[in-house]
Amino acid sequence: MNNNQRINQLLMQTRGLSSTNLEATALIERLRKEAFALAAWSCREIDRITAERDEARREWCRLWGHTQGRNVAPTQAARLRAWDCFKKGKA
């Protein structure tokens, strides 16, 4: 079961329940924990994929600067494409 299916299943279980019901309170708390875990996982994945993208962009800039007799610094190549892959803390 993927994350969206888990969240939808939990949401379906909470329909019609009030927070005064102990079962409902437990389900709501479980849903909050699941949602928090999903958000944390999503943030980690975004950071990982962004780092991977930036590394690919840096490599492209290094290679592009040396092809066809160009004498362009990798950082200049990135600026020409409006990429921030060489920002401090990213490279």
PDB file of N, CA and C in Angstrom:
ATOM      1  N   MET A   1       0.855  -1.175   0.000  1.00  0.00           N
ATOM      2  CA  MET A   1       0.000   0.000   0.000  1.00  0.00           C
ATOM      3  C   MET A   1       0.901   1.240   0.000  1.00  0.00           C
ATOM      4  N   ASN A   2       0.651   2.171  -0.949  1.00  0.00           N
ATOM      5  CA  ASN A   2       1.472   3.374  -0.990  1.00  0.00           C
ATOM      6  C   ASN A   2       0.974   4.406   0.025  1.00  0.00           C
ATOM      7  N   ASN A   3       1.718   5.495   0.147  1.00  0.00           N
ATOM      8  CA  ASN A   3       1.397   6.508   1.162  1.00  0.00           C
ATOM      9  C   ASN A   3       0.019   7.128   0.948  1.00  0.00           C
ATOM     10  N   ASN A   4      -0.325   7.433  -0.300  1.00  0.00           N
ATOM     11  CA  ASN A   4      -1.640   8.033  -0.558  1.00  0.00           C
ATOM     12  C   ASN A   4      -2.762   7.081  -0.191  1.00  0.00           C
ATOM     13  N   GLN A   5      -2.614   5.815  -0.488  1.00  0.00           N
ATOM     14  CA  GLN A   5      -3.637   4.832  -0.139  1.00  0.00           C
ATOM     15  C   GLN A   5      -3.790   4.716   1.373  1.00  0.00           C
ATOM     16  N   ARG A   6      -2.660   4.746   2.103  1.00  0.00           N
ATOM     17  CA  ARG A   6      -2.729   4.678   3.575  1.00  0.00           C
ATOM     18  C   ARG A   6      -3.478   5.870   4.142  1.00  0.00           C
ATOM     19  N   ILE A   7      -3.154   7.071   3.644  1.00  0.00           N
ATOM     20  CA  ILE A   7      -3.809   8.283   4.133  1.00  0.00           C
ATOM     21  C   ILE A   7      -5.300   8.241   3.810  1.00  0.00           C
ATOM     22  N   ASN A   8      -5.644   7.847   2.584  1.00  0.00           N
ATOM     23  CA  ASN A   8      -7.067   7.765   2.213  1.00  0.00           C
ATOM     24  C   ASN A   8      -7.814   6.751   3.069  1.00  0.00           C
ATOM     25  N   GLN A   9      -7.182   5.622   3.367  1.00  0.00           N
ATOM     26  CA  GLN A   9      -7.810   4.616   4.221  1.00  0.00           C
ATOM     27  C   GLN A   9      -8.077   5.191   5.609  1.00  0.00           C
ATOM     28  N   LEU A  10      -7.108   5.895   6.152  1.00  0.00           N
ATOM     29  CA  LEU A  10      -7.294   6.499   7.477  1.00  0.00           C
ATOM     30  C   LEU A  10      -8.376   7.571   7.455  1.00  0.00           C
ATOM     31  N   LEU A  11      -8.411   8.369   6.392  1.00  0.00           N
ATOM     32  CA  LEU A  11      -9.448   9.392   6.288  1.00  0.00           C
ATOM     33  C   LEU A  11     -10.839   8.768   6.236  1.00  0.00           C
ATOM     34  N   MET A  12     -10.981   7.696   5.492  1.00  0.00           N
ATOM     35  CA  MET A  12     -12.273   7.004   5.404  1.00  0.00           C
ATOM     36  C   MET A  12     -12.694   6.485   6.780  1.00  0.00           C
ATOM     37  N   GLN A  13     -11.755   6.018   7.570  1.00  0.00           N
ATOM     38  CA  GLN A  13     -12.073   5.475   8.892  1.00  0.00           C
ATOM     39  C   GLN A  13     -12.535   6.562   9.852  1.00  0.00           C
ATOM     40  N   THR A  14     -12.141   7.810   9.613  1.00  0.00           N
ATOM     41  CA  THR A  14     -12.504   8.891  10.535  1.00  0.00           C
ATOM     42  C   THR A  14     -13.828   9.554  10.174  1.00  0.00           C
ATOM     43  N   ARG A  15     -14.409   9.206   9.039  1.00  0.00           N
ATOM     44  CA  ARG A  15     -15.693   9.802   8.638  1.00  0.00           C
ATOM     45  C   ARG A  15     -16.779   9.481   9.666  1.00  0.00           C
ATOM     46  N   GLY A  16     -17.498  10.518  10.060  1.00  0.00           N
ATOM     47  CA  GLY A  16     -18.617  10.334  10.972  1.00  0.00           C
ATOM     48  C   GLY A  16     -18.221  10.194  12.430  1.00  0.00           C
ATOM     49  N   LEU A  17     -16.952  10.231  12.738  1.00  0.00           N
ATOM     50  CA  LEU A  17     -16.515  10.095  14.129  1.00  0.00           C
ATOM     51  C   LEU A  17     -16.263  11.478  14.719  1.00  0.00           C
ATOM     52  N   SER A  18     -16.550  11.629  15.978  1.00  0.00           N
ATOM     53  CA  SER A  18     -16.287  12.904  16.650  1.00  0.00           C
ATOM     54  C   SER A  18     -15.069  12.754  17.547  1.00  0.00           C
ATOM     55  N   SER A  19     -14.487  13.881  17.876  1.00  0.00           N
ATOM     56  CA  SER A  19     -13.287  13.828  18.711  1.00  0.00           C
ATOM     57  C   SER A  19     -13.584  13.439  20.154  1.00  0.00           C
ATOM     58  N   THR A  20     -14.855  13.330  20.524  1.00  0.00           N
ATOM     59  CA  THR A  20     -15.199  12.883  21.876  1.00  0.00           C
ATOM     60  C   THR A  20     -15.183  11.367  21.965  1.00  0.00           C
ATOM     61  N   ASN A  21     -15.171  10.716  20.822  1.00  0.00           N
ATOM     62  CA  ASN A  21     -15.122   9.258  20.744  1.00  0.00           C
ATOM     63  C   ASN A  21     -13.664   8.823  20.844  1.00  0.00           C
ATOM     64  N   LEU A  22     -13.360   7.905  21.762  1.00  0.00           N
ATOM     65  CA  LEU A  22     -11.969   7.475  21.951  1.00  0.00           C
ATOM     66  C   LEU A  22     -11.384   6.843  20.689  1.00  0.00           C
ATOM     67  N   GLU A  23     -12.201   6.074  19.988  1.00  0.00           N
ATOM     68  CA  GLU A  23     -11.744   5.454  18.744  1.00  0.00           C
ATOM     69  C   GLU A  23     -11.394   6.532  17.714  1.00  0.00           C
ATOM     70  N   ALA A  24     -12.244   7.541  17.643  1.00  0.00           N
ATOM     71  CA  ALA A  24     -12.002   8.635  16.703  1.00  0.00           C
ATOM     72  C   ALA A  24     -10.731   9.390  17.072  1.00  0.00           C
ATOM     73  N   THR A  25     -10.547   9.643  18.340  1.00  0.00           N
ATOM     74  CA  THR A  25      -9.362  10.357  18.795  1.00  0.00           C
ATOM     75  C   THR A  25      -8.096   9.591  18.427  1.00  0.00           C
ATOM     76  N   ALA A  26      -8.113   8.281  18.603  1.00  0.00           N
ATOM     77  CA  ALA A  26      -6.954   7.453  18.256  1.00  0.00           C
ATOM     78  C   ALA A  26      -6.703   7.472  16.752  1.00  0.00           C
ATOM     79  N   LEU A  27      -7.774   7.411  15.953  1.00  0.00           N
ATOM     80  CA  LEU A  27      -7.610   7.452  14.501  1.00  0.00           C
ATOM     81  C   LEU A  27      -7.086   8.795  14.028  1.00  0.00           C
ATOM     82  N   ILE A  28      -7.594   9.862  14.614  1.00  0.00           N
ATOM     83  CA  ILE A  28      -7.123  11.203  14.255  1.00  0.00           C
ATOM     84  C   ILE A  28      -5.647  11.351  14.587  1.00  0.00           C
ATOM     85  N   GLU A  29      -5.245  10.870  15.760  1.00  0.00           N
ATOM     86  CA  GLU A  29      -3.832  10.936  16.148  1.00  0.00           C
ATOM     87  C   GLU A  29      -2.979  10.111  15.197  1.00  0.00           C
ATOM     88  N   ARG A  30      -3.468   8.940  14.810  1.00  0.00           N
ATOM     89  CA  ARG A  30      -2.728   8.095  13.859  1.00  0.00           C
ATOM     90  C   ARG A  30      -2.606   8.796  12.508  1.00  0.00           C
ATOM     91  N   LEU A  31      -3.685   9.449  12.084  1.00  0.00           N
ATOM     92  CA  LEU A  31      -3.667  10.180  10.823  1.00  0.00           C
ATOM     93  C   LEU A  31      -2.653  11.318  10.875  1.00  0.00           C
ATOM     94  N   ARG A  32      -2.609  12.027  11.977  1.00  0.00           N
ATOM     95  CA  ARG A  32      -1.639  13.120  12.135  1.00  0.00           C
ATOM     96  C   ARG A  32      -0.202  12.597  12.031  1.00  0.00           C
ATOM     97  N   LYS A  33       0.053  11.461  12.687  1.00  0.00           N
ATOM     98  CA  LYS A  33       1.394  10.872  12.639  1.00  0.00           C
ATOM     99  C   LYS A  33       1.750  10.430  11.221  1.00  0.00           C
ATOM    100  N   GLU A  34       0.778   9.812  10.538  1.00  0.00           N
ATOM    101  CA  GLU A  34       1.004   9.375   9.155  1.00  0.00           C
ATOM    102  C   GLU A  34       1.277  10.579   8.250  1.00  0.00           C
ATOM    103  N   ALA A  35       0.485  11.628   8.421  1.00  0.00           N
ATOM    104  CA  ALA A  35       0.653  12.830   7.600  1.00  0.00           C
ATOM    105  C   ALA A  35       2.016  13.474   7.862  1.00  0.00           C
ATOM    106  N   PHE A  36       2.431  13.520   9.130  1.00  0.00           N
ATOM    107  CA  PHE A  36       3.734  14.081   9.470  1.00  0.00           C
ATOM    108  C   PHE A  36       4.856  13.250   8.857  1.00  0.00           C
ATOM    109  N   ALA A  37       4.733  11.923   8.939  1.00  0.00           N
ATOM    110  CA  ALA A  37       5.753  11.041   8.366  1.00  0.00           C
ATOM    111  C   ALA A  37       5.828  11.213   6.855  1.00  0.00           C
ATOM    112  N   LEU A  38       4.678  11.336   6.219  1.00  0.00           N
ATOM    113  CA  LEU A  38       4.648  11.537   4.772  1.00  0.00           C
ATOM    114  C   LEU A  38       5.281  12.876   4.394  1.00  0.00           C
ATOM    115  N   ALA A  39       4.994  13.908   5.149  1.00  0.00           N
ATOM    116  CA  ALA A  39       5.576  15.224   4.882  1.00  0.00           C
ATOM    117  C   ALA A  39       7.095  15.191   5.058  1.00  0.00           C
ATOM    118  N   ALA A  40       7.565  14.531   6.109  1.00  0.00           N
ATOM    119  CA  ALA A  40       9.012  14.432   6.349  1.00  0.00           C
ATOM    120  C   ALA A  40       9.687  13.659   5.222  1.00  0.00           C
ATOM    121  N   TRP A  41       9.069  12.551   4.807  1.00  0.00           N
ATOM    122  CA  TRP A  41       9.612  11.761   3.705  1.00  0.00           C
ATOM    123  C   TRP A  41       9.654  12.595   2.435  1.00  0.00           C
ATOM    124  N   SER A  42       8.587  13.351   2.169  1.00  0.00           N
ATOM    125  CA  SER A  42       8.520  14.182   0.970  1.00  0.00           C
ATOM    126  C   SER A  42       9.641  15.224   0.966  1.00  0.00           C
ATOM    127  N   CYS A  43       9.878  15.842   2.093  1.00  0.00           N
ATOM    128  CA  CYS A  43      10.950  16.838   2.188  1.00  0.00           C
ATOM    129  C   CYS A  43      12.313  16.210   1.906  1.00  0.00           C
ATOM    130  N   ARG A  44      12.545  15.025   2.458  1.00  0.00           N
ATOM    131  CA  ARG A  44      13.819  14.344   2.206  1.00  0.00           C
ATOM    132  C   ARG A  44      13.976  13.996   0.729  1.00  0.00           C
ATOM    133  N   GLU A  45      12.893  13.530   0.115  1.00  0.00           N
ATOM    134  CA  GLU A  45      12.935  13.180  -1.306  1.00  0.00           C
ATOM    135  C   GLU A  45      13.176  14.407  -2.173  1.00  0.00           C
ATOM    136  N   ILE A  46      12.534  15.511  -1.848  1.00  0.00           N
ATOM    137  CA  ILE A  46      12.741  16.753  -2.597  1.00  0.00           C
ATOM    138  C   ILE A  46      14.196  17.188  -2.488  1.00  0.00           C
ATOM    139  N   ASP A  47      14.764  17.128  -1.289  1.00  0.00           N
ATOM    140  CA  ASP A  47      16.176  17.491  -1.100  1.00  0.00           C
ATOM    141  C   ASP A  47      17.093  16.569  -1.896  1.00  0.00           C
ATOM    142  N   ARG A  48      16.808  15.276  -1.884  1.00  0.00           N
ATOM    143  CA  ARG A  48      17.640  14.306  -2.595  1.00  0.00           C
ATOM    144  C   ARG A  48      17.564  14.520  -4.103  1.00  0.00           C
ATOM    145  N   ILE A  49      16.371  14.686  -4.609  1.00  0.00           N
ATOM    146  CA  ILE A  49      16.195  14.862  -6.050  1.00  0.00           C
ATOM    147  C   ILE A  49      16.779  16.199  -6.512  1.00  0.00           C
ATOM    148  N   THR A  50      16.628  17.232  -5.709  1.00  0.00           N
ATOM    149  CA  THR A  50      17.194  18.538  -6.053  1.00  0.00           C
ATOM    150  C   THR A  50      18.719  18.464  -6.099  1.00  0.00           C
ATOM    151  N   ALA A  51      19.317  17.784  -5.143  1.00  0.00           N
ATOM    152  CA  ALA A  51      20.776  17.624  -5.140  1.00  0.00           C
ATOM    153  C   ALA A  51      21.236  16.845  -6.370  1.00  0.00           C
ATOM    154  N   GLU A  52      20.489  15.813  -6.725  1.00  0.00           N
ATOM    155  CA  GLU A  52      20.824  15.021  -7.911  1.00  0.00           C
ATOM    156  C   GLU A  52      20.703  15.870  -9.178  1.00  0.00           C
ATOM    157  N   ARG A  53      19.642  16.660  -9.271  1.00  0.00           N
ATOM    158  CA  ARG A  53      19.455  17.556 -10.413  1.00  0.00           C
ATOM    159  C   ARG A  53      20.593  18.564 -10.503  1.00  0.00           C
ATOM    160  N   ASP A  54      20.945  19.179  -9.373  1.00  0.00           N
ATOM    161  CA  ASP A  54      22.002  20.178  -9.377  1.00  0.00           C
ATOM    162  C   ASP A  54      23.346  19.585  -9.770  1.00  0.00           C
ATOM    163  N   GLU A  55      23.630  18.369  -9.339  1.00  0.00           N
ATOM    164  CA  GLU A  55      24.882  17.720  -9.730  1.00  0.00           C
ATOM    165  C   GLU A  55      24.902  17.479 -11.233  1.00  0.00           C
ATOM    166  N   ALA A  56      23.783  17.043 -11.790  1.00  0.00           N
ATOM    167  CA  ALA A  56      23.703  16.832 -13.243  1.00  0.00           C
ATOM    168  C   ALA A  56      23.881  18.156 -13.980  1.00  0.00           C
ATOM    169  N   ARG A  57      23.302  19.218 -13.466  1.00  0.00           N
ATOM    170  CA  ARG A  57      23.466  20.531 -14.085  1.00  0.00           C
ATOM    171  C   ARG A  57      24.920  21.001 -14.017  1.00  0.00           C
ATOM    172  N   ARG A  58      25.556  20.803 -12.873  1.00  0.00           N
ATOM    173  CA  ARG A  58      26.975  21.202 -12.748  1.00  0.00           C
ATOM    174  C   ARG A  58      27.840  20.442 -13.750  1.00  0.00           C
ATOM    175  N   GLU A  59      27.584  19.139 -13.888  1.00  0.00           N
ATOM    176  CA  GLU A  59      28.339  18.327 -14.836  1.00  0.00           C
ATOM    177  C   GLU A  59      28.108  18.826 -16.266  1.00  0.00           C
ATOM    178  N   TRP A  60      26.863  19.125 -16.603  1.00  0.00           N
ATOM    179  CA  TRP A  60      26.559  19.649 -17.928  1.00  0.00           C
ATOM    180  C   TRP A  60      27.314  20.955 -18.168  1.00  0.00           C
ATOM    181  N   CYS A  61      27.310  21.848 -17.191  1.00  0.00           N
ATOM    182  CA  CYS A  61      27.996  23.140 -17.326  1.00  0.00           C
ATOM    183  C   CYS A  61      29.495  22.944 -17.534  1.00  0.00           C
ATOM    184  N   ARG A  62      30.087  21.994 -16.809  1.00  0.00           N
ATOM    185  CA  ARG A  62      31.530  21.724 -16.972  1.00  0.00           C
ATOM    186  C   ARG A  62      31.828  21.216 -18.380  1.00  0.00           C
ATOM    187  N   LEU A  63      31.010  20.297 -18.855  1.00  0.00           N
ATOM    188  CA  LEU A  63      31.224  19.729 -20.185  1.00  0.00           C
ATOM    189  C   LEU A  63      30.941  20.749 -21.286  1.00  0.00           C
ATOM    190  N   TRP A  64      29.881  21.496 -21.169  1.00  0.00           N
ATOM    191  CA  TRP A  64      29.493  22.467 -22.181  1.00  0.00           C
ATOM    192  C   TRP A  64      30.573  23.523 -22.371  1.00  0.00           C
ATOM    193  N   GLY A  65      31.185  23.923 -21.276  1.00  0.00           N
ATOM    194  CA  GLY A  65      32.228  24.946 -21.342  1.00  0.00           C
ATOM    195  C   GLY A  65      33.457  24.500 -22.114  1.00  0.00           C
ATOM    196  N   HIS A  66      33.638  23.194 -22.308  1.00  0.00           N
ATOM    197  CA  HIS A  66      34.818  22.674 -22.996  1.00  0.00           C
ATOM    198  C   HIS A  66      34.518  22.173 -24.408  1.00  0.00           C
ATOM    199  N   THR A  67      33.273  22.153 -24.821  1.00  0.00           N
ATOM    200  CA  THR A  67      32.934  21.612 -26.139  1.00  0.00           C
ATOM    201  C   THR A  67      33.014  22.686 -27.208  1.00  0.00           C
ATOM    202  N   GLN A  68      33.303  22.252 -28.399  1.00  0.00           N
ATOM    203  CA  GLN A  68      33.334  23.112 -29.584  1.00  0.00           C
ATOM    204  C   GLN A  68      34.188  24.351 -29.385  1.00  0.00           C
ATOM    205  N   GLY A  69      35.268  24.215 -28.674  1.00  0.00           N
ATOM    206  CA  GLY A  69      36.225  25.306 -28.499  1.00  0.00           C
ATOM    207  C   GLY A  69      35.758  26.438 -27.610  1.00  0.00           C
ATOM    208  N   ARG A  70      34.658  26.239 -26.903  1.00  0.00           N
ATOM    209  CA  ARG A  70      34.191  27.298 -25.996  1.00  0.00           C
ATOM    210  C   ARG A  70      35.147  27.399 -24.805  1.00  0.00           C
ATOM    211  N   ASN A  71      35.342  28.594 -24.360  1.00  0.00           N
ATOM    212  CA  ASN A  71      36.139  28.807 -23.154  1.00  0.00           C
ATOM    213  C   ASN A  71      35.249  29.521 -22.140  1.00  0.00           C
ATOM    214  N   VAL A  72      34.252  28.791 -21.665  1.00  0.00           N
ATOM    215  CA  VAL A  72      33.256  29.363 -20.760  1.00  0.00           C
ATOM    216  C   VAL A  72      33.368  28.665 -19.415  1.00  0.00           C
ATOM    217  N   ALA A  73      33.447  29.446 -18.371  1.00  0.00           N
ATOM    218  CA  ALA A  73      33.500  28.876 -17.021  1.00  0.00           C
ATOM    219  C   ALA A  73      32.172  28.189 -16.716  1.00  0.00           C
ATOM    220  N   PRO A  74      32.208  27.091 -15.969  1.00  0.00           N
ATOM    221  CA  PRO A  74      30.963  26.395 -15.622  1.00  0.00           C
ATOM    222  C   PRO A  74      29.941  27.302 -14.937  1.00  0.00           C
ATOM    223  N   THR A  75      30.421  28.195 -14.087  1.00  0.00           N
ATOM    224  CA  THR A  75      29.480  29.095 -13.395  1.00  0.00           C
ATOM    225  C   THR A  75      28.809  30.050 -14.380  1.00  0.00           C
ATOM    226  N   GLN A  76      29.543  30.472 -15.402  1.00  0.00           N
ATOM    227  CA  GLN A  76      28.963  31.343 -16.417  1.00  0.00           C
ATOM    228  C   GLN A  76      27.921  30.573 -17.244  1.00  0.00           C
ATOM    229  N   ALA A  77      28.232  29.328 -17.569  1.00  0.00           N
ATOM    230  CA  ALA A  77      27.274  28.490 -18.302  1.00  0.00           C
ATOM    231  C   ALA A  77      25.978  28.334 -17.499  1.00  0.00           C
ATOM    232  N   ALA A  78      26.105  28.170 -16.199  1.00  0.00           N
ATOM    233  CA  ALA A  78      24.917  28.041 -15.342  1.00  0.00           C
ATOM    234  C   ALA A  78      24.122  29.349 -15.346  1.00  0.00           C
ATOM    235  N   ARG A  79      24.812  30.477 -15.257  1.00  0.00           N
ATOM    236  CA  ARG A  79      24.119  31.769 -15.276  1.00  0.00           C
ATOM    237  C   ARG A  79      23.372  31.980 -16.591  1.00  0.00           C
ATOM    238  N   LEU A  80      23.960  31.541 -17.713  1.00  0.00           N
ATOM    239  CA  LEU A  80      23.305  31.686 -19.012  1.00  0.00           C
ATOM    240  C   LEU A  80      21.983  30.924 -19.063  1.00  0.00           C
ATOM    241  N   ARG A  81      21.875  29.869 -18.293  1.00  0.00           N
ATOM    242  CA  ARG A  81      20.645  29.065 -18.244  1.00  0.00           C
ATOM    243  C   ARG A  81      19.776  29.418 -17.038  1.00  0.00           C
ATOM    244  N   ALA A  82      20.188  30.391 -16.254  1.00  0.00           N
ATOM    245  CA  ALA A  82      19.463  30.807 -15.039  1.00  0.00           C
ATOM    246  C   ALA A  82      19.368  29.662 -14.030  1.00  0.00           C
ATOM    247  N   TRP A  83      20.452  28.887 -13.930  1.00  0.00           N
ATOM    248  CA  TRP A  83      20.534  27.802 -12.958  1.00  0.00           C
ATOM    249  C   TRP A  83      21.319  28.287 -11.754  1.00  0.00           C
ATOM    250  N   ASP A  84      20.919  27.878 -10.569  1.00  0.00           N
ATOM    251  CA  ASP A  84      21.639  28.248  -9.341  1.00  0.00           C
ATOM    252  C   ASP A  84      22.399  27.076  -8.753  1.00  0.00           C
ATOM    253  N   CYS A  85      22.801  26.143  -9.596  1.00  0.00           N
ATOM    254  CA  CYS A  85      23.428  24.907  -9.113  1.00  0.00           C
ATOM    255  C   CYS A  85      24.822  25.103  -8.529  1.00  0.00           C
ATOM    256  N   PHE A  86      25.412  26.294  -8.702  1.00  0.00           N
ATOM    257  CA  PHE A  86      26.724  26.559  -8.133  1.00  0.00           C
ATOM    258  C   PHE A  86      26.640  27.490  -6.912  1.00  0.00           C
ATOM    259  N   LYS A  87      25.435  27.725  -6.414  1.00  0.00           N
ATOM    260  CA  LYS A  87      25.293  28.573  -5.240  1.00  0.00           C
ATOM    261  C   LYS A  87      26.053  27.948  -4.067  1.00  0.00           C
ATOM    262  N   LYS A  88      26.545  28.813  -3.204  1.00  0.00           N
ATOM    263  CA  LYS A  88      27.272  28.332  -2.028  1.00  0.00           C
ATOM    264  C   LYS A  88      26.381  27.366  -1.239  1.00  0.00           C
ATOM    265  N   GLY A  89      26.955  26.223  -0.869  1.00  0.00           N
ATOM    266  CA  GLY A  89      26.213  25.208  -0.128  1.00  0.00           C
ATOM    267  C   GLY A  89      25.577  24.169  -1.029  1.00  0.00           C
ATOM    268  N   LYS A  90      25.581  24.402  -2.347  1.00  0.00           N
ATOM    269  CA  LYS A  90      24.980  23.450  -3.277  1.00  0.00           C
ATOM    270  C   LYS A  90      26.055  22.637  -3.994  1.00  0.00           C
ATOM    271  N   ALA A  91      27.180  23.238  -4.252  1.00  0.00           N
ATOM    272  CA  ALA A  91      28.217  22.549  -5.030  1.00  0.00           C
ATOM    273  C   ALA A  91      29.045  21.649  -4.164  1.00  0.00           C
TER     274      ALA A  91
END
